[in-house]
């Protein structure tokens, strides 16, 4: 299902959309294309503008500038009720005076599609696993069940796009995992385009076809889940999505296929094979850069890798893996290594080891002067 | 311990006058007295058999009904503007709406005589409706405003995203969400208007008279037990109304939890 290639006809195209509230800019020059049937996630810390962007797509807010096109037609000035776009709200917004059946039936009645309403509502309730709950009030069901009612209510009119604003954030972890799976299944069964908002990077990685990582009103990176994790393009993305080691240095040499750099604190240059996209000019010699190496790619005591001398400062054991915090010439490092029972004891604190990583595990992040590299906050 | 005794005392003494009035309405004597001298329903028969009393009852009921509808409607519109859109004076606007509670009723009565005389409405039903609306708006405003504040604006957005147009959203979502508040407003303004004596006294005339003012002037002239019968009937009527509405729709009292 992962699909990074650009699609022939996007169902939704957001073109340089900016939204300001007074002098405060909540969404800044955002452009995105969403393909038919895609599961796209907006991921970012609290206050980065996810809900504001979603509300503009839904029609509850008008962009200050820019355009939103659905199947080519500009809808930015169209009223919310004229758009075939459904929404699941963060607080669900179930109608308190209506029972489960009438909540789900609301969209059909509002659009005066009352033919076969009984059958359609029951089908929807079956899809979300709520048969038999028709006459319950919204206060007489559990949080997870309310969640399902909200989903059924927004799906019954078969919208072209469904927007979901952190729909699972109020649930406990176990229920959350279960509903993530169900959401994904329903999205695949119905083929409806989902635009999902979350600030939980694991949720984003496990559910999405593509992820737009947002920070301070901007989209920092838009790509597949795998690329978002393994090929972060900015420091913010590298830090926000998963744990990482960020090391700084300068370009030592570069050609079209390969960059060699000198890391701060290390004497020997480190070669990095970076597949530069066609047409992109390689960085010049001496340019400041940063690299990102995921902790699980750092190996200890293996010869033949680019290595630096390090010392164990602490470790934490988590079953299958053990994570060491290291002090190295290039700065602090995290190394997550598999742990086998036969292996004896973890390395003691203070132990000297050589830490290294294979070339392909390195992601080069161009240094962006003046760029906001806010640390991640969840 | 002392506070519990006080609480019980309040609970017992508050309805005591009502109990005495109701009991004394069953007297067979020709004058008001307590304890009563013999039991009979003759004063109820007299009340229900008197065209004069029934006429003022009708006037009061109609006045209270129209007044309640108008002031609840106006309060709803005002609260909608304040809560949803904000008004120029903000908080002071809401305080301003409550001023009829602060002004002495005698002052309001005098001002209203002048005002209604100017409008040519003195001693007319229309004049009474106007004055009763002014007097009941403070009571009608608070429950609707509280209900509107409690209602989640996302409900209306949800309805819009489901394809409902503004008027349908209003009827199907906004109004039901504040229904208990509206009923409370209607009920309170009805009861306030139905019971109003002090200001109304200034404004009645040969062509229009309300029930409580009639009771008051009757007390001044004679001490006929028919007054007790009328009062007892009013108590019964009001309690029934509160009970039924609470059962059917649910009343949201002034207690604001936010
Ligand atoms: N109506 C508004 N008026 C003024 N500022 C607003 C308004 N709506 C949102 N903002 C501001 O815009 C910024 C982005 O808000 P938004 O709700 O889009 O964040 P978010 O990414 O959804 O955050 P969260 O994860 O906490 O929901 C915030 O700083 C917020 O205070
Ligand atoms: Mg939000």
JSON list of N, CA and C in Angstrom, two decimals, chain A residues 225-265:
[
{"chain": "A", "resi": 225, "resn": "UNK", "atom": "N", "xyz": [6.00, 6.31, 5.09]},
{"chain": "A", "resi": 225, "resn": "UNK", "atom": "CA", "xyz": [6.38, 6.07, 6.48]},
{"chain": "A", "resi": 225, "resn": "UNK", "atom": "C", "xyz": [7.85, 5.64, 6.56]},
{"chain": "A", "resi": 226, "resn": "UNK", "atom": "N", "xyz": [8.26, 4.77, 5.63]},
{"chain": "A", "resi": 226, "resn": "UNK", "atom": "CA", "xyz": [9.64, 4.26, 5.64]},
{"chain": "A", "resi": 226, "resn": "UNK", "atom": "C", "xyz": [10.62, 5.40, 5.41]},
{"chain": "A", "resi": 227, "resn": "UNK", "atom": "N", "xyz": [10.34, 6.26, 4.43]},
{"chain": "A", "resi": 227, "resn": "UNK", "atom": "CA", "xyz": [11.23, 7.39, 4.16]},
{"chain": "A", "resi": 227, "resn": "UNK", "atom": "C", "xyz": [11.27, 8.37, 5.33]},
{"chain": "A", "resi": 228, "resn": "UNK", "atom": "N", "xyz": [10.11, 8.57, 5.94]},
{"chain": "A", "resi": 228, "resn": "UNK", "atom": "CA", "xyz": [10.05, 9.51, 7.05]},
{"chain": "A", "resi": 228, "resn": "UNK", "atom": "C", "xyz": [10.97, 9.05, 8.17]},
{"chain": "A", "resi": 229, "resn": "UNK", "atom": "N", "xyz": [11.00, 7.74, 8.39]},
{"chain": "A", "resi": 229, "resn": "UNK", "atom": "CA", "xyz": [11.83, 7.22, 9.46]},
{"chain": "A", "resi": 229, "resn": "UNK", "atom": "C", "xyz": [13.29, 7.10, 9.02]},
{"chain": "A", "resi": 230, "resn": "UNK", "atom": "N", "xyz": [13.51, 6.56, 7.83]},
{"chain": "A", "resi": 230, "resn": "UNK", "atom": "CA", "xyz": [14.88, 6.26, 7.44]},
{"chain": "A", "resi": 230, "resn": "UNK", "atom": "C", "xyz": [15.56, 7.36, 6.66]},
{"chain": "A", "resi": 231, "resn": "UNK", "atom": "N", "xyz": [14.81, 8.27, 6.07]},
{"chain": "A", "resi": 231, "resn": "UNK", "atom": "CA", "xyz": [15.43, 9.35, 5.31]},
{"chain": "A", "resi": 231, "resn": "UNK", "atom": "C", "xyz": [14.90, 10.71, 5.77]},
{"chain": "A", "resi": 232, "resn": "UNK", "atom": "N", "xyz": [15.04, 11.02, 7.06]},
{"chain": "A", "resi": 232, "resn": "UNK", "atom": "CA", "xyz": [14.57, 12.33, 7.52]},
{"chain": "A", "resi": 232, "resn": "UNK", "atom": "C", "xyz": [15.34, 13.44, 6.80]},
{"chain": "A", "resi": 233, "resn": "UNK", "atom": "N", "xyz": [14.63, 14.47, 6.38]},
{"chain": "A", "resi": 233, "resn": "UNK", "atom": "CA", "xyz": [15.30, 15.52, 5.63]},
{"chain": "A", "resi": 233, "resn": "UNK", "atom": "C", "xyz": [15.65, 16.74, 6.46]},
{"chain": "A", "resi": 234, "resn": "UNK", "atom": "N", "xyz": [15.07, 16.82, 7.65]},
{"chain": "A", "resi": 234, "resn": "UNK", "atom": "CA", "xyz": [15.44, 17.93, 8.53]},
{"chain": "A", "resi": 234, "resn": "UNK", "atom": "C", "xyz": [15.74, 17.37, 9.91]},
{"chain": "A", "resi": 235, "resn": "UNK", "atom": "N", "xyz": [16.46, 18.17, 10.67]},
{"chain": "A", "resi": 235, "resn": "UNK", "atom": "CA", "xyz": [16.78, 17.75, 12.03]},
{"chain": "A", "resi": 235, "resn": "UNK", "atom": "C", "xyz": [15.51, 17.51, 12.83]},
{"chain": "A", "resi": 236, "resn": "UNK", "atom": "N", "xyz": [14.51, 18.38, 12.59]},
{"chain": "A", "resi": 236, "resn": "UNK", "atom": "CA", "xyz": [13.27, 18.25, 13.35]},
{"chain": "A", "resi": 236, "resn": "UNK", "atom": "C", "xyz": [12.63, 16.89, 13.09]},
{"chain": "A", "resi": 237, "resn": "UNK", "atom": "N", "xyz": [12.57, 16.50, 11.82]},
{"chain": "A", "resi": 237, "resn": "UNK", "atom": "CA", "xyz": [11.95, 15.21, 11.48]},
{"chain": "A", "resi": 237, "resn": "UNK", "atom": "C", "xyz": [12.75, 14.07, 12.10]},
{"chain": "A", "resi": 238, "resn": "UNK", "atom": "N", "xyz": [14.07, 14.16, 12.00]},
{"chain": "A", "resi": 238, "resn": "UNK", "atom": "CA", "xyz": [14.92, 13.10, 12.56]},
{"chain": "A", "resi": 238, "resn": "UNK", "atom": "C", "xyz": [14.69, 12.94, 14.06]},
{"chain": "A", "resi": 239, "resn": "UNK", "atom": "N", "xyz": [14.54, 14.05, 14.75]},
{"chain": "A", "resi": 239, "resn": "UNK", "atom": "CA", "xyz": [14.35, 13.98, 16.20]},
{"chain": "A", "resi": 239, "resn": "UNK", "atom": "C", "xyz": [12.92, 13.60, 16.58]},
{"chain": "A", "resi": 240, "resn": "UNK", "atom": "N", "xyz": [11.94, 14.13, 15.82]},
{"chain": "A", "resi": 240, "resn": "UNK", "atom": "CA", "xyz": [10.55, 13.94, 16.22]},
{"chain": "A", "resi": 240, "resn": "UNK", "atom": "C", "xyz": [10.07, 12.52, 15.94]},
{"chain": "A", "resi": 241, "resn": "UNK", "atom": "N", "xyz": [10.52, 11.97, 14.81]},
{"chain": "A", "resi": 241, "resn": "UNK", "atom": "CA", "xyz": [10.06, 10.63, 14.45]},
{"chain": "A", "resi": 241, "resn": "UNK", "atom": "C", "xyz": [11.11, 9.62, 14.92]},
{"chain": "A", "resi": 242, "resn": "UNK", "atom": "N", "xyz": [10.87, 9.00, 16.04]},
{"chain": "A", "resi": 242, "resn": "UNK", "atom": "CA", "xyz": [11.80, 8.02, 16.57]},
{"chain": "A", "resi": 242, "resn": "UNK", "atom": "C", "xyz": [12.98, 8.69, 17.27]},
{"chain": "A", "resi": 243, "resn": "UNK", "atom": "N", "xyz": [13.82, 7.85, 17.90]},
{"chain": "A", "resi": 243, "resn": "UNK", "atom": "CA", "xyz": [15.02, 8.35, 18.56]},
{"chain": "A", "resi": 243, "resn": "UNK", "atom": "C", "xyz": [16.15, 8.37, 17.55]},
{"chain": "A", "resi": 244, "resn": "UNK", "atom": "N", "xyz": [17.06, 9.30, 17.69]},
{"chain": "A", "resi": 244, "resn": "UNK", "atom": "CA", "xyz": [18.17, 9.30, 16.75]},
{"chain": "A", "resi": 244, "resn": "UNK", "atom": "C", "xyz": [19.42, 9.89, 17.36]},
{"chain": "A", "resi": 245, "resn": "UNK", "atom": "N", "xyz": [20.58, 9.60, 16.71]},
{"chain": "A", "resi": 245, "resn": "UNK", "atom": "CA", "xyz": [21.84, 10.26, 17.05]},
{"chain": "A", "resi": 245, "resn": "UNK", "atom": "C", "xyz": [22.09, 11.31, 15.99]},
{"chain": "A", "resi": 246, "resn": "UNK", "atom": "N", "xyz": [22.17, 12.56, 16.39]},
{"chain": "A", "resi": 246, "resn": "UNK", "atom": "CA", "xyz": [22.46, 13.63, 15.44]},
{"chain": "A", "resi": 246, "resn": "UNK", "atom": "C", "xyz": [23.90, 14.08, 15.67]},
{"chain": "A", "resi": 247, "resn": "UNK", "atom": "N", "xyz": [24.73, 13.93, 14.63]},
{"chain": "A", "resi": 247, "resn": "UNK", "atom": "CA", "xyz": [26.14, 14.31, 14.76]},
{"chain": "A", "resi": 247, "resn": "UNK", "atom": "C", "xyz": [26.43, 15.40, 13.74]},
{"chain": "A", "resi": 248, "resn": "UNK", "atom": "N", "xyz": [27.23, 16.36, 14.13]},
{"chain": "A", "resi": 248, "resn": "UNK", "atom": "CA", "xyz": [27.51, 17.49, 13.26]},
{"chain": "A", "resi": 248, "resn": "UNK", "atom": "C", "xyz": [28.93, 17.44, 12.70]},
{"chain": "A", "resi": 249, "resn": "UNK", "atom": "N", "xyz": [29.09, 18.07, 11.55]},
{"chain": "A", "resi": 249, "resn": "UNK", "atom": "CA", "xyz": [30.42, 18.10, 10.95]},
{"chain": "A", "resi": 249, "resn": "UNK", "atom": "C", "xyz": [30.44, 18.96, 9.70]},
{"chain": "A", "resi": 250, "resn": "UNK", "atom": "N", "xyz": [31.48, 18.77, 8.86]},
{"chain": "A", "resi": 250, "resn": "UNK", "atom": "CA", "xyz": [31.57, 19.51, 7.60]},
{"chain": "A", "resi": 250, "resn": "UNK", "atom": "C", "xyz": [31.82, 18.54, 6.45]},
{"chain": "A", "resi": 251, "resn": "UNK", "atom": "N", "xyz": [31.48, 18.99, 5.27]},
{"chain": "A", "resi": 251, "resn": "UNK", "atom": "CA", "xyz": [31.72, 18.16, 4.09]},
{"chain": "A", "resi": 251, "resn": "UNK", "atom": "C", "xyz": [33.23, 18.16, 3.81]},
{"chain": "A", "resi": 252, "resn": "UNK", "atom": "N", "xyz": [33.77, 16.94, 3.64]},
{"chain": "A", "resi": 252, "resn": "UNK", "atom": "CA", "xyz": [35.19, 16.81, 3.33]},
{"chain": "A", "resi": 252, "resn": "UNK", "atom": "C", "xyz": [35.39, 16.74, 1.83]},
{"chain": "A", "resi": 253, "resn": "UNK", "atom": "N", "xyz": [34.56, 15.91, 1.19]},
{"chain": "A", "resi": 253, "resn": "UNK", "atom": "CA", "xyz": [34.59, 15.82, -0.27]},
{"chain": "A", "resi": 253, "resn": "UNK", "atom": "C", "xyz": [33.24, 15.33, -0.74]},
{"chain": "A", "resi": 254, "resn": "UNK", "atom": "N", "xyz": [32.86, 15.70, -1.94]},
{"chain": "A", "resi": 254, "resn": "UNK", "atom": "CA", "xyz": [31.57, 15.25, -2.43]},
{"chain": "A", "resi": 254, "resn": "UNK", "atom": "C", "xyz": [31.57, 15.13, -3.93]},
{"chain": "A", "resi": 255, "resn": "UNK", "atom": "N", "xyz": [30.95, 14.07, -4.45]},
{"chain": "A", "resi": 255, "resn": "UNK", "atom": "CA", "xyz": [30.67, 14.01, -5.88]},
{"chain": "A", "resi": 255, "resn": "UNK", "atom": "C", "xyz": [29.20, 13.64, -6.03]},
{"chain": "A", "resi": 256, "resn": "UNK", "atom": "N", "xyz": [28.77, 13.29, -7.23]},
{"chain": "A", "resi": 256, "resn": "UNK", "atom": "CA", "xyz": [27.34, 13.08, -7.49]},
{"chain": "A", "resi": 256, "resn": "UNK", "atom": "C", "xyz": [26.78, 11.91, -6.70]},
{"chain": "A", "resi": 257, "resn": "UNK", "atom": "N", "xyz": [27.62, 10.94, -6.28]},
{"chain": "A", "resi": 257, "resn": "UNK", "atom": "CA", "xyz": [27.08, 9.75, -5.64]},
{"chain": "A", "resi": 257, "resn": "UNK", "atom": "C", "xyz": [27.50, 9.62, -4.19]},
{"chain": "A", "resi": 258, "resn": "UNK", "atom": "N", "xyz": [28.50, 10.33, -3.79]},
{"chain": "A", "resi": 258, "resn": "UNK", "atom": "CA", "xyz": [29.10, 10.02, -2.50]},
{"chain": "A", "resi": 258, "resn": "UNK", "atom": "C", "xyz": [29.60, 11.28, -1.80]},
{"chain": "A", "resi": 259, "resn": "UNK", "atom": "N", "xyz": [29.31, 11.32, -0.52]},
{"chain": "A", "resi": 259, "resn": "UNK", "atom": "CA", "xyz": [29.77, 12.46, 0.26]},
{"chain": "A", "resi": 259, "resn": "UNK", "atom": "C", "xyz": [30.67, 11.93, 1.37]},
{"chain": "A", "resi": 260, "resn": "UNK", "atom": "N", "xyz": [31.79, 12.57, 1.57]},
{"chain": "A", "resi": 260, "resn": "UNK", "atom": "CA", "xyz": [32.63, 12.23, 2.71]},
{"chain": "A", "resi": 260, "resn": "UNK", "atom": "C", "xyz": [32.62, 13.43, 3.66]},
{"chain": "A", "resi": 261, "resn": "UNK", "atom": "N", "xyz": [32.52, 13.14, 4.94]},
{"chain": "A", "resi": 261, "resn": "UNK", "atom": "CA", "xyz": [32.50, 14.28, 5.84]},
{"chain": "A", "resi": 261, "resn": "UNK", "atom": "C", "xyz": [33.38, 14.06, 7.04]},
{"chain": "A", "resi": 262, "resn": "UNK", "atom": "N", "xyz": [33.71, 15.14, 7.67]},
{"chain": "A", "resi": 262, "resn": "UNK", "atom": "CA", "xyz": [34.53, 15.12, 8.86]},
{"chain": "A", "resi": 262, "resn": "UNK", "atom": "C", "xyz": [33.62, 15.51, 10.02]},
{"chain": "A", "resi": 263, "resn": "UNK", "atom": "N", "xyz": [33.46, 14.57, 10.95]},
{"chain": "A", "resi": 263, "resn": "UNK", "atom": "CA", "xyz": [32.57, 14.85, 12.08]},
{"chain": "A", "resi": 263, "resn": "UNK", "atom": "C", "xyz": [33.32, 15.63, 13.14]},
{"chain": "A", "resi": 264, "resn": "UNK", "atom": "N", "xyz": [32.63, 16.55, 13.76]},
{"chain": "A", "resi": 264, "resn": "UNK", "atom": "CA", "xyz": [33.26, 17.32, 14.83]},
{"chain": "A", "resi": 264, "resn": "UNK", "atom": "C", "xyz": [33.77, 16.35, 15.89]},
{"chain": "A", "resi": 265, "resn": "UNK", "atom": "N", "xyz": [35.03, 16.52, 16.27]},
{"chain": "A", "resi": 265, "resn": "UNK", "atom": "CA", "xyz": [35.59, 15.68, 17.32]},
{"chain": "A", "resi": 265, "resn": "UNK", "atom": "C", "xyz": [36.30, 14.45, 16.81]}
]
